[in-house]
Amino acid sequence: MTLPNPNPSSRPIEAWLRPGDALPAAFDKRQALMPMWGAQPLAQPQWADAWQTMLATPIAERSLAYVHIPFCANRCVFCGFYRNAWQEQRGKPYVDRLIAELASEASQRPPGGSVSALYLGGGTPTALAAADLARLLAAARQCLPLTADCEITVEGRISHFSPDKAQACLAAGANRLSIGVQSFDSRLRRRLGRQHGGEEAAGYLRQLCRRTQAVVVADLMFGLPGQDDAKWAHDIDTALSLGLSGLDLYAFNCFPGLPLNRMLEKGALPPLPGLATQARHYAYAVRRLEDAGWTQLSNSHFASPDSRERNRYNRAIKSGRDCLAFGSGAGGCHAGHSYQVQGELADYLATPADSKPLGFIAGVGPQKQTLSLIQGALEQGTFSLAAFAAFPLMLNQLRRWQAQGLLTLRHDAVQLSIAGRFWAPTLIRELAMLTSTQQETICPPHAMPMPRPRSIPNARPN
Ligand SMILES: C[S@@+](CC[C@H](N)C(=O)[O-])C[C@H]1O[C@@H](n2cnc3c(N)ncnc32)[C@H](O)[C@@H]1O
Ligand code: SF4
């Protein structure tokens, strides 16, 4: 008989993995689709009419709402979400304009419908002053038909998010705090542009979980420069010790244009670990969390045994639920259109208070709707083939992936393996391409669910 190991983290990563958990050679690249894939952009002269049609269409039941705060105190070298430097004097005018946008839309929309998840994302919403966060949340609650059990998330980071500010958010109605941590390794954090050490970050989160009634979730990344087995095991150990209700684990995506690329070229950072390590690290985390009684809610998101985490916004956005968008750079989807609010901050602020500052509108065709269906299914990790009856070519592809160990197919049910969940962005991409070739002739648009918003800022990482 084997005795249980009293200290699970002392076991090497390999001891946690079962054969086939990590299949790093399954594809050359782990690559998601472009966010606007399948959308049909409208020419600017058509925007005003399209917007009026959208405004006149009642919102669906259990829609989503996203409010974007496009400021960051500094540019973290790994991140593609940075837009504008945070300065204290920028907060009040920005929140004034946002509240005007919420109020203007509320006064023009027909009654009906509801919003079951509201997300304040960024950038860094927690950079705003406590009073601005409180009045913004109050305005959103007043202007949007939130359900009684609405999930209300405020995203942010530890810097500038004092316990008092967190309390102000909760008093104003937020019930979920999503905090970007990235890693608890102090040296790595410094190199990435994070101000606090790993110990400090862990201590802060422990207190936040202990002292607030909110659901607290944290983001970690794997595949960062110099992040070896020991560092990743330490990150997971630490995350498990804090009392968090949820955890996001994102594979670091080193896309062109990140400041981190220049640092790698100059040798100012250790090399990236590569796909084989990323695949092992993902599988290790899944096994560790499973062993600790956590539940996997989507490919990158996990809920602790306290059962408080719903992850409602992130799950629904990936399966194409309608989403109203507010704030410079926010992306939304409603009444058969994807849209983006004006991303240039000066133009956003200069738009008259009774006009929607638009940056982009696209029609949502059947391709985009199919993509939502595929993404929703693969994010669940398990789905029924019946939903894809219109795409017979898909079955052959799924059988090939079964032979590779990426999934199992039993009768009508498909179940992704851990390796399949790691490769999900690539699987989604391949299936979307495959179905798009059959789209025009086979896919009846009315059989598809509504589209999902995927403009850049509030597209969560894969
Ligand atoms: C929109 S960002 C906001 C984070 C928050 N402002 C902070 O500073 O922690 C949300 C999350 O995206 C993830 N992320 C950012 N850049 C990424 C990249 N290049 N690859 C994968 N995930 C990334 C990070 O985990 C981050 O916490
Ligand atoms: S990680 Fe957060 S604070 Fe850093 S650049 Fe990205 S959005 Fe801004």
XYZ file of C-alpha atoms and ligand atoms in Angstrom:
497
model
C 0.000 0.000 0.000
C 1.310 3.500 -0.819
C 0.989 6.020 1.970
C -0.404 9.434 0.987
C 2.324 12.012 0.544
C 1.959 14.507 3.420
C 3.381 17.310 1.293
C 2.067 17.058 -2.272
C 4.181 19.939 -3.545
C 7.405 18.084 -2.689
C 6.625 15.546 -5.441
C 8.263 16.439 -8.766
C 6.005 17.607 -11.572
C 6.452 14.346 -13.511
C 5.086 12.319 -10.591
C 1.747 14.104 -10.978
C 1.330 13.433 -14.683
C -0.308 10.392 -16.267
C 0.643 9.169 -19.744
C -0.871 11.455 -22.399
C -1.619 14.347 -20.011
C 0.801 16.570 -21.929
C 1.041 16.163 -25.711
C 3.314 19.040 -26.713
C 3.933 17.701 -30.220
C 0.227 17.518 -31.194
C 0.515 20.794 -33.183
C 3.308 23.210 -34.198
C 1.697 26.228 -32.557
C -0.918 26.961 -29.963
C -2.822 29.618 -31.862
C -6.280 31.109 -31.401
C -8.364 32.714 -34.164
C -8.165 36.465 -34.747
C -10.735 38.064 -32.408
C -12.847 39.529 -35.246
C -12.897 36.333 -37.339
C -16.275 35.795 -39.011
C -17.535 39.367 -38.479
C -18.499 41.513 -41.500
C -17.401 45.135 -40.841
C -19.848 47.887 -41.796
C -18.610 51.043 -43.555
C -18.660 54.080 -41.245
C -21.612 55.806 -43.009
C -23.752 52.784 -42.030
C -22.921 52.970 -38.323
C -25.560 55.516 -37.292
C -28.456 53.480 -38.739
C -27.074 50.217 -37.412
C -26.700 51.748 -33.953
C -30.282 53.045 -33.986
C -31.527 49.558 -34.903
C -29.432 48.089 -32.070
C -30.733 50.663 -29.598
C -34.313 49.982 -30.594
C -33.934 46.219 -30.072
C -34.746 45.088 -26.530
C -31.846 43.349 -24.826
C -32.090 39.590 -24.367
C -32.730 37.955 -20.993
C -29.517 37.191 -19.059
C -27.336 39.367 -21.278
C -23.914 40.593 -20.128
C -22.478 44.081 -19.683
C -18.819 45.103 -19.909
C -17.371 48.422 -18.700
C -13.783 49.182 -19.741
C -11.267 51.228 -17.732
C -8.347 51.763 -20.136
C -5.670 52.958 -17.693
C -2.618 51.276 -16.186
C -0.136 52.641 -13.652
C 2.682 51.098 -15.691
C 3.086 48.941 -18.760
C 3.768 45.341 -17.773
C 6.144 43.886 -20.358
C 4.095 40.729 -21.019
C 0.753 42.408 -21.610
C -1.076 43.439 -24.772
C -3.975 45.144 -22.979
C -2.123 48.380 -22.098
C -3.713 51.520 -23.630
C -3.230 54.718 -21.560
C -1.039 55.811 -18.660
C -2.921 56.234 -15.412
C -2.869 59.731 -13.905
C -5.056 60.592 -10.967
C -6.615 63.611 -12.709
C -7.840 61.380 -15.562
C -10.180 59.354 -13.328
C -13.017 61.792 -12.646
C -13.630 63.050 -16.227
C -13.459 59.496 -17.527
C -16.015 58.226 -15.013
C -18.241 61.269 -15.731
C -18.242 60.355 -19.435
C -18.879 56.688 -18.714
C -21.852 57.487 -16.498
C -23.238 59.744 -19.250
C -22.863 56.846 -21.712
C -24.715 54.453 -19.381
C -27.483 57.009 -18.717
C -27.925 57.994 -22.369
C -28.382 54.380 -23.435
C -30.719 53.610 -20.541
C -32.969 56.527 -21.555
C -33.230 55.276 -25.180
C -33.529 51.492 -24.812
C -36.952 49.873 -24.817
C -37.846 48.150 -21.550
C -37.330 44.423 -21.056
C -34.476 41.967 -20.882
C -31.939 41.552 -18.121
C -28.197 41.499 -17.375
C -26.939 38.580 -15.293
C -23.217 39.450 -15.212
C -21.506 42.843 -15.180
C -17.724 43.054 -15.602
C -15.564 46.113 -14.910
C -12.361 45.227 -16.744
C -9.224 46.841 -18.045
C -6.587 47.998 -18.013
C -7.011 48.475 -14.321
C -10.399 49.442 -12.841
C -8.879 49.290 -9.351
C -6.663 52.281 -10.264
C -9.750 54.533 -10.012
C -10.379 56.388 -6.749
C -12.768 54.653 -4.323
C -15.408 57.386 -4.795
C -15.267 57.049 -8.612
C -15.543 53.246 -8.437
C -18.524 53.574 -6.097
C -20.428 56.069 -8.265
C -19.673 54.095 -11.424
C -21.033 50.895 -9.878
C -24.081 52.774 -8.580
C -24.745 54.215 -12.059
C -24.365 50.807 -13.725
C -26.828 49.279 -11.261
C -29.281 52.092 -11.886
C -28.989 52.134 -15.702
C -28.857 48.385 -16.436
C -31.588 45.831 -15.669
C -29.379 43.663 -13.439
C -30.838 40.390 -12.174
C -31.129 40.010 -8.395
C -28.301 37.449 -8.441
C -26.121 39.386 -10.918
C -22.391 38.587 -10.795
C -20.620 41.966 -10.507
C -16.846 41.725 -11.011
C -14.184 44.376 -10.526
C -10.861 43.459 -12.154
C -7.568 44.829 -10.973
C -4.217 44.399 -9.367
C -2.754 44.739 -5.918
C -1.048 48.127 -6.475
C -3.403 50.976 -5.573
C -6.125 48.588 -4.372
C -6.225 49.286 -0.651
C -8.562 47.241 1.584
C -10.692 50.399 1.956
C -11.076 50.687 -1.811
C -12.047 47.010 -2.011
C -14.630 47.638 0.705
C -15.993 50.649 -1.218
C -16.508 48.408 -4.293
C -18.373 45.823 -2.242
C -20.507 48.442 -0.518
C -21.442 49.727 -3.989
C -22.610 46.267 -5.093
C -19.564 44.386 -6.475
C -19.526 40.752 -5.335
C -16.450 39.411 -7.167
C -12.859 40.686 -7.300
C -10.529 39.369 -10.005
C -6.899 40.138 -9.217
C -4.020 39.755 -11.691
C -1.032 38.159 -9.967
C 0.816 36.403 -12.836
C 3.413 34.754 -10.542
C 4.373 34.700 -6.877
C 8.105 34.588 -7.719
C 9.515 37.972 -6.650
C 12.391 38.055 -9.149
C 10.149 37.142 -12.055
C 7.511 39.643 -10.932
C 10.075 42.457 -10.885
C 11.253 41.540 -14.363
C 7.659 41.612 -15.616
C 7.089 45.114 -14.259
C 5.149 44.234 -11.101
C 5.796 46.408 -8.062
C 5.181 44.061 -5.122
C 7.187 40.982 -4.181
C 5.617 37.508 -4.274
C 5.291 37.265 -0.474
C 3.562 40.619 -0.344
C 1.173 39.617 -3.128
C 0.314 36.372 -1.320
C -0.168 38.173 2.024
C -2.421 40.755 0.380
C -4.642 38.112 -1.230
C -4.835 36.083 1.993
C -6.135 39.166 3.828
C -8.521 40.068 1.020
C -10.043 36.565 1.096
C -10.281 36.602 4.897
C -11.727 40.072 5.313
C -14.208 40.477 2.482
C -17.420 38.664 1.671
C -16.559 38.844 -2.036
C -15.621 35.957 -4.269
C -11.880 36.515 -4.820
C -10.212 35.026 -7.896
C -6.623 35.401 -9.149
C -4.870 35.159 -12.542
C -1.609 33.245 -12.938
C 0.367 32.707 -16.132
C 2.547 29.773 -17.163
C 5.276 29.742 -19.826
C 6.877 32.997 -18.607
C 10.620 33.610 -19.115
C 12.661 31.570 -16.627
C 9.557 29.992 -15.059
C 10.885 26.494 -14.343
C 9.239 23.526 -12.598
C 10.131 24.758 -9.109
C 8.735 28.256 -9.723
C 5.490 26.928 -11.209
C 5.000 24.389 -8.398
C 5.548 27.240 -5.922
C 2.947 29.381 -7.734
C 0.341 26.610 -7.516
C 1.196 25.816 -3.865
C 0.857 29.461 -2.952
C -2.416 29.911 -4.829
C -3.849 26.861 -3.054
C -2.917 28.258 0.373
C -4.705 31.622 0.151
C -8.426 30.904 0.498
C -9.222 31.947 -3.093
C -12.580 30.963 -4.600
C -11.293 30.823 -8.171
C -8.128 30.708 -10.231
C -7.404 31.564 -13.875
C -4.381 29.857 -15.436
C -3.354 31.515 -18.705
C -0.715 30.183 -21.100
C 1.603 33.121 -21.760
C 1.045 34.226 -25.345
C 4.171 35.951 -26.636
C 2.652 37.814 -29.555
C 4.602 40.370 -31.647
C 4.874 43.910 -30.316
C 5.127 43.077 -26.617
C 7.960 44.935 -24.802
C 9.020 41.527 -23.494
C 10.188 40.531 -26.995
C 12.806 43.296 -27.050
C 14.038 42.239 -23.626
C 14.387 38.646 -24.826
C 16.328 39.803 -27.898
C 18.718 41.821 -25.745
C 19.213 38.900 -23.367
C 17.665 40.902 -20.520
C 15.348 37.977 -19.699
C 15.905 34.210 -19.511
C 14.515 32.341 -22.536
C 10.870 31.326 -22.783
C 10.210 27.782 -21.550
C 8.567 26.634 -24.809
C 5.526 24.532 -25.644
C 6.704 21.286 -24.039
C 7.088 22.965 -20.652
C 3.831 24.902 -21.045
C 1.935 21.680 -21.795
C 3.505 19.908 -18.765
C 2.852 22.870 -16.500
C -0.793 23.058 -17.530
C -1.289 19.324 -16.953
C 0.475 19.541 -13.589
C -1.768 22.398 -12.446
C -4.922 20.538 -13.523
C -3.821 17.427 -11.582
C -2.821 19.441 -8.490
C -6.084 21.379 -8.406
C -8.116 18.213 -8.987
C -6.251 16.552 -6.107
C -7.104 19.521 -3.865
C -10.830 19.163 -4.685
C -11.072 22.046 -7.174
C -13.452 21.930 -10.164
C -12.507 22.901 -13.714
C -15.140 25.339 -15.027
C -13.504 26.100 -18.384
C -10.158 25.416 -20.040
C -8.401 28.130 -18.064
C -10.658 28.567 -15.030
C -10.968 26.596 -11.793
C -13.271 26.889 -8.775
C -12.227 26.025 -5.226
C -14.195 23.584 -3.075
C -15.892 26.548 -1.330
C -18.313 26.463 -4.339
C -18.777 30.240 -4.380
C -17.251 30.910 -7.778
C -19.667 31.044 -10.731
C -17.368 32.556 -13.407
C -20.571 33.582 -15.121
C -19.293 36.428 -17.319
C -16.278 34.582 -18.736
C -18.234 31.430 -19.473
C -21.151 33.227 -21.128
C -19.003 35.568 -23.244
C -17.209 32.613 -24.816
C -20.440 30.967 -25.831
C -21.779 34.059 -27.568
C -24.169 35.654 -25.080
C -25.160 39.253 -25.943
C -23.041 41.872 -24.186
C -23.533 45.642 -23.868
C -20.251 47.580 -23.961
C -19.338 50.866 -22.263
C -16.084 52.797 -21.972
C -13.238 53.555 -24.354
C -12.175 50.399 -26.202
C -14.890 48.097 -24.810
C -16.247 45.439 -27.164
C -19.873 44.294 -27.240
C -22.450 42.365 -29.205
C -26.175 42.968 -29.523
C -28.992 42.514 -32.046
C -26.824 40.665 -34.575
C -23.922 43.153 -34.488
C -20.471 43.201 -32.874
C -19.239 46.657 -31.947
C -16.419 48.493 -30.272
C -16.614 51.728 -28.331
C -14.135 54.393 -29.565
C -10.666 53.255 -28.422
C -8.894 56.625 -28.768
C -9.344 58.146 -25.340
C -9.370 61.793 -26.504
C -12.037 61.031 -29.146
C -14.091 59.042 -26.648
C -14.048 61.928 -24.141
C -14.822 64.519 -26.822
C -17.963 62.729 -28.096
C -21.153 64.618 -27.044
C -22.782 63.017 -23.988
C -25.949 62.033 -25.900
C -24.027 60.212 -28.711
C -22.485 56.748 -28.515
C -18.714 57.036 -29.133
C -18.393 54.199 -31.648
C -15.129 52.865 -33.084
C -16.363 49.899 -35.109
C -19.525 47.960 -36.017
C -19.728 44.613 -37.794
C -22.572 42.354 -38.811
C -22.495 38.925 -37.247
C -22.855 36.242 -39.882
C -23.340 32.508 -39.542
C -19.556 31.890 -39.330
C -19.274 33.919 -36.158
C -22.309 32.182 -34.721
C -20.806 28.778 -35.438
C -17.552 29.884 -33.815
C -19.491 30.752 -30.644
C -21.106 27.339 -30.674
C -17.705 25.626 -31.078
C -15.985 27.778 -28.487
C -18.800 27.354 -25.940
C -18.670 23.560 -26.380
C -14.887 23.226 -26.184
C -14.634 25.549 -23.169
C -17.022 23.205 -21.317
C -14.575 20.366 -22.032
C -17.456 18.015 -22.705
C -20.220 18.365 -25.285
C -22.745 16.538 -27.409
C -22.107 15.900 -31.113
C -25.784 16.599 -31.808
C -25.072 20.353 -31.697
C -22.820 19.934 -34.750
C -25.043 17.715 -36.887
C -24.840 20.274 -39.721
C -21.078 19.699 -40.056
C -20.397 16.079 -40.985
C -16.685 16.791 -41.722
C -16.211 17.568 -38.054
C -16.707 13.964 -37.034
C -13.678 12.811 -39.031
C -11.548 15.518 -37.485
C -12.707 14.570 -33.972
C -11.851 10.916 -34.695
C -8.320 11.934 -35.746
C -7.908 13.906 -32.536
C -9.204 10.949 -30.563
C -6.415 8.837 -32.082
C -3.916 11.500 -30.940
C -5.245 11.395 -27.364
C -6.752 14.882 -27.409
C -10.301 13.692 -26.716
C -12.550 10.681 -26.345
C -15.678 10.105 -28.416
C -18.339 7.850 -26.920
C -21.575 7.573 -28.894
C -22.750 11.174 -28.980
C -20.502 12.539 -26.216
C -17.121 14.239 -26.699
C -14.763 14.713 -23.739
C -11.495 16.656 -24.095
C -8.454 15.164 -22.344
C -6.146 17.416 -20.298
C -3.906 17.707 -23.364
C -6.987 18.517 -25.477
C -7.902 21.301 -23.071
C -4.367 22.732 -23.319
C -4.661 22.727 -27.116
C -8.268 24.017 -27.114
C -7.473 27.372 -28.858
C -5.946 25.414 -31.763
C -8.810 22.888 -31.834
C -11.352 25.738 -31.897
C -9.454 27.416 -34.712
C -9.258 24.239 -36.792
C -12.943 23.409 -36.293
C -13.992 26.965 -37.144
C -11.991 26.837 -40.398
C -13.397 23.427 -41.232
C -17.019 24.395 -40.610
C -16.627 27.666 -42.511
C -16.042 25.698 -45.720
C -19.457 24.018 -45.262
C -21.168 27.122 -43.955
C -22.876 28.605 -46.978
C -24.621 25.444 -48.076
C -25.275 23.525 -44.899
C -25.623 25.811 -41.925
C -29.104 27.279 -41.338
C -28.474 30.590 -39.525
C -31.646 30.308 -37.435
C -30.305 27.090 -35.891
C -27.420 28.956 -34.290
C -27.323 30.768 -30.950
C -26.648 34.505 -30.802
C -23.115 35.776 -31.530
C -20.441 36.572 -29.011
C -18.604 39.876 -28.621
C -14.918 39.541 -29.350
C -13.345 42.904 -29.864
C -9.928 43.175 -28.417
C -10.103 44.666 -24.889
C -12.526 42.339 -23.189
C -11.494 39.222 -25.054
C -10.080 37.222 -22.153
C -6.846 35.294 -22.755
C -7.044 31.635 -23.777
C -6.827 42.370 -18.981
S -5.508 41.783 -18.044
C -5.764 42.826 -16.623
C -4.840 42.513 -15.507
C -4.655 43.531 -14.411
N -4.703 44.879 -14.896
C -3.297 43.287 -13.779
O -2.444 44.150 -13.863
O -3.076 42.232 -13.219
C -6.136 40.204 -17.486
C -5.132 39.061 -17.470
O -4.684 38.779 -18.768
C -3.537 37.939 -18.640
N -2.585 38.290 -19.701
C -2.069 39.514 -19.963
N -1.175 39.433 -20.984
C -1.159 38.133 -21.382
C -0.432 37.409 -22.396
N 0.435 38.016 -23.204
N -0.658 36.079 -22.493
C -1.549 35.443 -21.683
N -2.247 36.068 -20.714
C -2.059 37.398 -20.569
C -2.947 38.221 -17.264
O -2.979 37.040 -16.481
C -3.853 39.289 -16.706
O -4.034 39.167 -15.315
S -1.193 43.497 -16.736
Fe -2.764 44.944 -16.125
S -1.647 46.769 -15.404
Fe -0.190 45.535 -16.554
S -0.287 46.432 -18.637
Fe -1.726 44.673 -18.573
S -3.699 45.552 -18.086
Fe -2.138 47.083 -17.578
